[in-house]
Amino acid sequence: DSGVTQTPKHLITATGQRVTLRCSPRSGDLSVYWYQQSLDQGLQFLIQYYNGEERAKGNILERFSAQQFPDLHSELNLSSLELGDSALYFCASSVARSGGLGVTDTQYFGPGTRLTVL
Amino acid sequence: GENVEQHPSTLSVQEGDSAVIKCTYSDSASNYFPWYKQELGKRPQLIIDIRSNVGEKKDQRIAVTLNKTAKHFSLHITETQPEDSAVYFCAASRWGGSEKLVFGKGTKLTVNP
């Protein structure tokens, strides 16, 4: 158990719908990262939040949005869903130190949410 | 943009043999290189990582080597066991891992008893 929790585990929905995925980071971690894992694209970074603020964006579609709340949990909102959005969505968390020499910042992954769009 | 190439995509070995997976990264600013193991339907789990100021790191049967000049790093698993069967991902990141991980496409390792 990594200490990162995600809900729900599975989500089945129809095209055009909107869903919300939730992530709670490990205690003490300030940064949350969202990744999408699909068969053809592998593990792709979507977005990072640090202490409530957006820090970095990857190849995240405009239909997708995220936020990090004061208690540091994060939500990923996916709207106007398409068949191609079916994937495993992982969040990871880390302390997000400065990254100075000799310091590493391990990203711990949650169990993921499997999204199926029919 | 940043890219991580990983080879081979599949690897089959006999129990007790060694397995080697290789990755090449493109971003010169990358300084942190973790390896994750993912079993089917499960989360990626960190098995070993290395910083750019270190050339080699070992943890029991697992070792990682880094060649900064060639932008190349490798995972070595010795005395493989059936429970080592999984998909292995290499990744690269700036700032010691405090930024996004750029992943390779993964290597499916099968250890045959």
PDB file of N, CA and C in Angstrom, chain B residues 14-78:
ATOM      1  N   GLN B  14      14.715 -17.631 -18.525  1.00  0.00           N
ATOM      2  CA  GLN B  14      14.518 -18.784 -17.658  1.00  0.00           C
ATOM      3  C   GLN B  14      14.818 -18.388 -16.212  1.00  0.00           C
ATOM      4  N   GLU B  15      14.100 -18.998 -15.309  1.00  0.00           N
ATOM      5  CA  GLU B  15      14.326 -18.737 -13.886  1.00  0.00           C
ATOM      6  C   GLU B  15      15.806 -18.910 -13.554  1.00  0.00           C
ATOM      7  N   GLY B  16      16.352 -17.928 -12.834  1.00  0.00           N
ATOM      8  CA  GLY B  16      17.757 -17.978 -12.464  1.00  0.00           C
ATOM      9  C   GLY B  16      18.665 -17.192 -13.392  1.00  0.00           C
ATOM     10  N   ASP B  17      18.179 -16.905 -14.617  1.00  0.00           N
ATOM     11  CA  ASP B  17      18.968 -16.103 -15.552  1.00  0.00           C
ATOM     12  C   ASP B  17      18.895 -14.628 -15.157  1.00  0.00           C
ATOM     13  N   SER B  18      19.715 -13.824 -15.828  1.00  0.00           N
ATOM     14  CA  SER B  18      19.687 -12.369 -15.633  1.00  0.00           C
ATOM     15  C   SER B  18      18.832 -11.713 -16.708  1.00  0.00           C
ATOM     16  N   ALA B  19      18.289 -10.550 -16.382  1.00  0.00           N
ATOM     17  CA  ALA B  19      17.500  -9.769 -17.339  1.00  0.00           C
ATOM     18  C   ALA B  19      18.031  -8.346 -17.361  1.00  0.00           C
ATOM     19  N   VAL B  20      18.138  -7.790 -18.563  1.00  0.00           N
ATOM     20  CA  VAL B  20      18.632  -6.417 -18.705  1.00  0.00           C
ATOM     21  C   VAL B  20      17.653  -5.625 -19.569  1.00  0.00           C
ATOM     22  N   ILE B  21      17.253  -4.465 -19.083  1.00  0.00           N
ATOM     23  CA  ILE B  21      16.359  -3.569 -19.814  1.00  0.00           C
ATOM     24  C   ILE B  21      17.073  -2.238 -19.956  1.00  0.00           C
ATOM     25  N   LYS B  22      17.026  -1.674 -21.180  1.00  0.00           N
ATOM     26  CA  LYS B  22      17.787  -0.459 -21.453  1.00  0.00           C
ATOM     27  C   LYS B  22      16.887   0.705 -21.826  1.00  0.00           C
ATOM     28  N   CYS B  23      17.273   1.884 -21.387  1.00  0.00           N
ATOM     29  CA  CYS B  23      16.525   3.101 -21.701  1.00  0.00           C
ATOM     30  C   CYS B  23      17.477   4.217 -22.109  1.00  0.00           C
ATOM     31  N   THR B  24      16.982   5.068 -22.994  1.00  0.00           N
ATOM     32  CA  THR B  24      17.713   6.246 -23.440  1.00  0.00           C
ATOM     33  C   THR B  24      16.798   7.446 -23.286  1.00  0.00           C
ATOM     34  N   TYR B  25      17.332   8.540 -22.757  1.00  0.00           N
ATOM     35  CA  TYR B  25      16.522   9.744 -22.581  1.00  0.00           C
ATOM     36  C   TYR B  25      17.063  10.874 -23.436  1.00  0.00           C
ATOM     37  N   SER B  26      16.208  11.866 -23.705  1.00  0.00           N
ATOM     38  CA  SER B  26      16.610  12.941 -24.602  1.00  0.00           C
ATOM     39  C   SER B  26      16.876  14.264 -23.880  1.00  0.00           C
ATOM     40  N   ASP B  27      16.244  14.473 -22.737  1.00  0.00           N
ATOM     41  CA  ASP B  27      16.338  15.759 -22.044  1.00  0.00           C
ATOM     42  C   ASP B  27      17.595  15.827 -21.171  1.00  0.00           C
ATOM     43  N   SER B  28      18.527  16.672 -21.538  1.00  0.00           N
ATOM     44  CA  SER B  28      19.787  16.783 -20.803  1.00  0.00           C
ATOM     45  C   SER B  28      19.594  17.270 -19.378  1.00  0.00           C
ATOM     46  N   ALA B  29      18.468  17.913 -19.108  1.00  0.00           N
ATOM     47  CA  ALA B  29      18.205  18.437 -17.768  1.00  0.00           C
ATOM     48  C   ALA B  29      17.669  17.370 -16.814  1.00  0.00           C
ATOM     49  N   SER B  30      17.370  16.193 -17.324  1.00  0.00           N
ATOM     50  CA  SER B  30      16.890  15.108 -16.460  1.00  0.00           C
ATOM     51  C   SER B  30      17.981  14.714 -15.489  1.00  0.00           C
ATOM     52  N   ASN B  31      17.627  14.551 -14.222  1.00  0.00           N
ATOM     53  CA  ASN B  31      18.641  14.161 -13.236  1.00  0.00           C
ATOM     54  C   ASN B  31      18.161  13.068 -12.298  1.00  0.00           C
ATOM     55  N   TYR B  32      17.007  12.489 -12.589  1.00  0.00           N
ATOM     56  CA  TYR B  32      16.447  11.458 -11.718  1.00  0.00           C
ATOM     57  C   TYR B  32      15.813  10.387 -12.583  1.00  0.00           C
ATOM     58  N   PHE B  33      16.167   9.112 -12.301  1.00  0.00           N
ATOM     59  CA  PHE B  33      15.776   8.026 -13.181  1.00  0.00           C
ATOM     60  C   PHE B  33      15.229   6.860 -12.346  1.00  0.00           C
ATOM     61  N   PRO B  34      13.922   6.791 -12.184  1.00  0.00           N
ATOM     62  CA  PRO B  34      13.333   5.682 -11.421  1.00  0.00           C
ATOM     63  C   PRO B  34      12.918   4.539 -12.324  1.00  0.00           C
ATOM     64  N   TRP B  35      12.815   3.371 -11.741  1.00  0.00           N
ATOM     65  CA  TRP B  35      12.260   2.202 -12.418  1.00  0.00           C
ATOM     66  C   TRP B  35      11.046   1.731 -11.626  1.00  0.00           C
ATOM     67  N   TYR B  36       9.956   1.472 -12.362  1.00  0.00           N
ATOM     68  CA  TYR B  36       8.726   1.004 -11.736  1.00  0.00           C
ATOM     69  C   TYR B  36       8.363  -0.375 -12.274  1.00  0.00           C
ATOM     70  N   LYS B  37       7.807  -1.176 -11.400  1.00  0.00           N
ATOM     71  CA  LYS B  37       7.295  -2.499 -11.766  1.00  0.00           C
ATOM     72  C   LYS B  37       5.772  -2.445 -11.680  1.00  0.00           C
ATOM     73  N   GLN B  38       5.105  -2.937 -12.713  1.00  0.00           N
ATOM     74  CA  GLN B  38       3.648  -2.913 -12.698  1.00  0.00           C
ATOM     75  C   GLN B  38       3.100  -4.297 -13.033  1.00  0.00           C
ATOM     76  N   GLU B  39       2.376  -4.864 -12.091  1.00  0.00           N
ATOM     77  CA  GLU B  39       1.671  -6.107 -12.348  1.00  0.00           C
ATOM     78  C   GLU B  39       0.314  -5.788 -12.949  1.00  0.00           C
ATOM     79  N   LEU B  40      -0.263  -6.757 -13.627  1.00  0.00           N
ATOM     80  CA  LEU B  40      -1.470  -6.532 -14.405  1.00  0.00           C
ATOM     81  C   LEU B  40      -2.580  -5.913 -13.568  1.00  0.00           C
ATOM     82  N   GLY B  41      -3.062  -4.754 -14.008  1.00  0.00           N
ATOM     83  CA  GLY B  41      -4.170  -4.094 -13.327  1.00  0.00           C
ATOM     84  C   GLY B  41      -3.806  -3.406 -12.030  1.00  0.00           C
ATOM     85  N   LYS B  42      -2.511  -3.400 -11.700  1.00  0.00           N
ATOM     86  CA  LYS B  42      -2.088  -2.792 -10.432  1.00  0.00           C
ATOM     87  C   LYS B  42      -1.358  -1.465 -10.670  1.00  0.00           C
ATOM     88  N   ARG B  43      -1.020  -0.821  -9.585  1.00  0.00           N
ATOM     89  CA  ARG B  43      -0.320   0.456  -9.684  1.00  0.00           C
ATOM     90  C   ARG B  43       1.161   0.234  -9.960  1.00  0.00           C
ATOM     91  N   PRO B  44       1.823   1.189 -10.606  1.00  0.00           N
ATOM     92  CA  PRO B  44       3.285   1.113 -10.736  1.00  0.00           C
ATOM     93  C   PRO B  44       3.928   1.249  -9.362  1.00  0.00           C
ATOM     94  N   GLN B  45       4.897   0.369  -9.100  1.00  0.00           N
ATOM     95  CA  GLN B  45       5.602   0.407  -7.819  1.00  0.00           C
ATOM     96  C   GLN B  45       7.077   0.655  -8.066  1.00  0.00           C
ATOM     97  N   LEU B  46       7.634   1.624  -7.351  1.00  0.00           N
ATOM     98  CA  LEU B  46       9.055   1.928  -7.483  1.00  0.00           C
ATOM     99  C   LEU B  46       9.891   0.757  -6.987  1.00  0.00           C
ATOM    100  N   ILE B  47      10.857   0.336  -7.811  1.00  0.00           N
ATOM    101  CA  ILE B  47      11.737  -0.739  -7.357  1.00  0.00           C
ATOM    102  C   ILE B  47      13.161  -0.248  -7.110  1.00  0.00           C
ATOM    103  N   ILE B  48      13.595   0.753  -7.847  1.00  0.00           N
ATOM    104  CA  ILE B  48      14.909   1.318  -7.646  1.00  0.00           C
ATOM    105  C   ILE B  48      14.979   2.644  -8.393  1.00  0.00           C
ATOM    106  N   ASP B  49      15.820   3.538  -7.943  1.00  0.00           N
ATOM    107  CA  ASP B  49      15.991   4.805  -8.651  1.00  0.00           C
ATOM    108  C   ASP B  49      17.437   5.253  -8.532  1.00  0.00           C
ATOM    109  N   ILE B  50      17.818   6.210  -9.379  1.00  0.00           N
ATOM    110  CA  ILE B  50      19.200   6.688  -9.378  1.00  0.00           C
ATOM    111  C   ILE B  50      19.221   8.155  -9.739  1.00  0.00           C
ATOM    112  N   ARG B  51      20.133   8.895  -9.121  1.00  0.00           N
ATOM    113  CA  ARG B  51      20.323  10.301  -9.440  1.00  0.00           C
ATOM    114  C   ARG B  51      21.472  10.429 -10.422  1.00  0.00           C
ATOM    115  N   SER B  52      21.534  11.571 -11.103  1.00  0.00           N
ATOM    116  CA  SER B  52      22.545  11.751 -12.150  1.00  0.00           C
ATOM    117  C   SER B  52      23.955  11.896 -11.596  1.00  0.00           C
ATOM    118  N   ASN B  53      24.101  12.129 -10.296  1.00  0.00           N
ATOM    119  CA  ASN B  53      25.442  12.239  -9.719  1.00  0.00           C
ATOM    120  C   ASN B  53      25.970  10.883  -9.243  1.00  0.00           C
ATOM    121  N   VAL B  54      25.237   9.821  -9.560  1.00  0.00           N
ATOM    122  CA  VAL B  54      25.622   8.462  -9.174  1.00  0.00           C
ATOM    123  C   VAL B  54      25.653   7.605 -10.430  1.00  0.00           C
ATOM    124  N   GLY B  55      26.681   6.754 -10.561  1.00  0.00           N
ATOM    125  CA  GLY B  55      26.801   5.943 -11.773  1.00  0.00           C
ATOM    126  C   GLY B  55      26.125   4.590 -11.685  1.00  0.00           C
ATOM    127  N   GLU B  56      26.015   4.086 -10.432  1.00  0.00           N
ATOM    128  CA  GLU B  56      25.456   2.764 -10.277  1.00  0.00           C
ATOM    129  C   GLU B  56      24.836   2.649  -8.889  1.00  0.00           C
ATOM    130  N   LYS B  57      23.755   1.875  -8.820  1.00  0.00           N
ATOM    131  CA  LYS B  57      23.113   1.646  -7.522  1.00  0.00           C
ATOM    132  C   LYS B  57      22.598   0.219  -7.507  1.00  0.00           C
ATOM    133  N   LYS B  58      22.744  -0.432  -6.361  1.00  0.00           N
ATOM    134  CA  LYS B  58      22.345  -1.831  -6.271  1.00  0.00           C
ATOM    135  C   LYS B  58      21.468  -2.055  -5.043  1.00  0.00           C
ATOM    136  N   ASP B  59      20.461  -2.911  -5.199  1.00  0.00           N
ATOM    137  CA  ASP B  59      19.606  -3.293  -4.084  1.00  0.00           C
ATOM    138  C   ASP B  59      19.281  -4.773  -4.242  1.00  0.00           C
ATOM    139  N   GLN B  60      20.035  -5.598  -3.545  1.00  0.00           N
ATOM    140  CA  GLN B  60      19.897  -7.060  -3.590  1.00  0.00           C
ATOM    141  C   GLN B  60      20.046  -7.543  -5.029  1.00  0.00           C
ATOM    142  N   ARG B  61      19.000  -8.091  -5.649  1.00  0.00           N
ATOM    143  CA  ARG B  61      19.144  -8.654  -6.992  1.00  0.00           C
ATOM    144  C   ARG B  61      18.957  -7.625  -8.111  1.00  0.00           C
ATOM    145  N   ILE B  62      18.684  -6.386  -7.726  1.00  0.00           N
ATOM    146  CA  ILE B  62      18.387  -5.355  -8.716  1.00  0.00           C
ATOM    147  C   ILE B  62      19.490  -4.299  -8.720  1.00  0.00           C
ATOM    148  N   ALA B  63      19.880  -3.883  -9.906  1.00  0.00           N
ATOM    149  CA  ALA B  63      20.880  -2.825 -10.026  1.00  0.00           C
ATOM    150  C   ALA B  63      20.508  -1.916 -11.184  1.00  0.00           C
ATOM    151  N   VAL B  64      20.889  -0.672 -11.067  1.00  0.00           N
ATOM    152  CA  VAL B  64      20.694   0.275 -12.156  1.00  0.00           C
ATOM    153  C   VAL B  64      22.026   0.969 -12.441  1.00  0.00           C
ATOM    154  N   THR B  65      22.321   1.142 -13.720  1.00  0.00           N
ATOM    155  CA  THR B  65      23.523   1.858 -14.118  1.00  0.00           C
ATOM    156  C   THR B  65      23.119   3.054 -14.962  1.00  0.00           C
ATOM    157  N   LEU B  66      23.901   4.119 -14.891  1.00  0.00           N
ATOM    158  CA  LEU B  66      23.615   5.342 -15.618  1.00  0.00           C
ATOM    159  C   LEU B  66      24.859   5.829 -16.333  1.00  0.00           C
ATOM    160  N   ASN B  67      24.707   6.155 -17.613  1.00  0.00           N
ATOM    161  CA  ASN B  67      25.778   6.767 -18.396  1.00  0.00           C
ATOM    162  C   ASN B  67      25.254   8.121 -18.851  1.00  0.00           C
ATOM    163  N   LYS B  68      25.641   9.176 -18.124  1.00  0.00           N
ATOM    164  CA  LYS B  68      25.115  10.514 -18.414  1.00  0.00           C
ATOM    165  C   LYS B  68      25.528  11.012 -19.780  1.00  0.00           C
ATOM    166  N   THR B  69      26.760  10.692 -20.168  1.00  0.00           N
ATOM    167  CA  THR B  69      27.278  11.163 -21.454  1.00  0.00           C
ATOM    168  C   THR B  69      26.447  10.611 -22.600  1.00  0.00           C
ATOM    169  N   ALA B  70      26.125   9.342 -22.510  1.00  0.00           N
ATOM    170  CA  ALA B  70      25.344   8.695 -23.564  1.00  0.00           C
ATOM    171  C   ALA B  70      23.851   8.848 -23.343  1.00  0.00           C
ATOM    172  N   LYS B  71      23.449   9.422 -22.199  1.00  0.00           N
ATOM    173  CA  LYS B  71      22.031   9.546 -21.819  1.00  0.00           C
ATOM    174  C   LYS B  71      21.364   8.184 -21.865  1.00  0.00           C
ATOM    175  N   HIS B  72      21.964   7.276 -21.149  1.00  0.00           N
ATOM    176  CA  HIS B  72      21.527   5.891 -21.209  1.00  0.00           C
ATOM    177  C   HIS B  72      21.536   5.313 -19.804  1.00  0.00           C
ATOM    178  N   PHE B  73      20.499   4.587 -19.457  1.00  0.00           N
ATOM    179  CA  PHE B  73      20.482   3.899 -18.167  1.00  0.00           C
ATOM    180  C   PHE B  73      19.823   2.534 -18.319  1.00  0.00           C
ATOM    181  N   SER B  74      20.226   1.616 -17.457  1.00  0.00           N
ATOM    182  CA  SER B  74      19.803   0.223 -17.595  1.00  0.00           C
ATOM    183  C   SER B  74      19.410  -0.380 -16.253  1.00  0.00           C
ATOM    184  N   LEU B  75      18.480  -1.320 -16.330  1.00  0.00           N
ATOM    185  CA  LEU B  75      18.058  -2.095 -15.156  1.00  0.00           C
ATOM    186  C   LEU B  75      18.580  -3.513 -15.320  1.00  0.00           C
ATOM    187  N   HIS B  76      19.201  -4.017 -14.274  1.00  0.00           N
ATOM    188  CA  HIS B  76      19.728  -5.376 -14.287  1.00  0.00           C
ATOM    189  C   HIS B  76      19.061  -6.160 -13.156  1.00  0.00           C
ATOM    190  N   ILE B  77      18.463  -7.278 -13.504  1.00  0.00           N
ATOM    191  CA  ILE B  77      17.882  -8.168 -12.490  1.00  0.00           C
ATOM    192  C   ILE B  77      18.619  -9.493 -12.572  1.00  0.00           C
ATOM    193  N   THR B  78      19.240  -9.905 -11.483  1.00  0.00           N
ATOM    194  CA  THR B  78      19.962 -11.178 -11.459  1.00  0.00           C
ATOM    195  C   THR B  78      19.110 -12.241 -10.757  1.00  0.00           C
TER     196      THR B  78
END
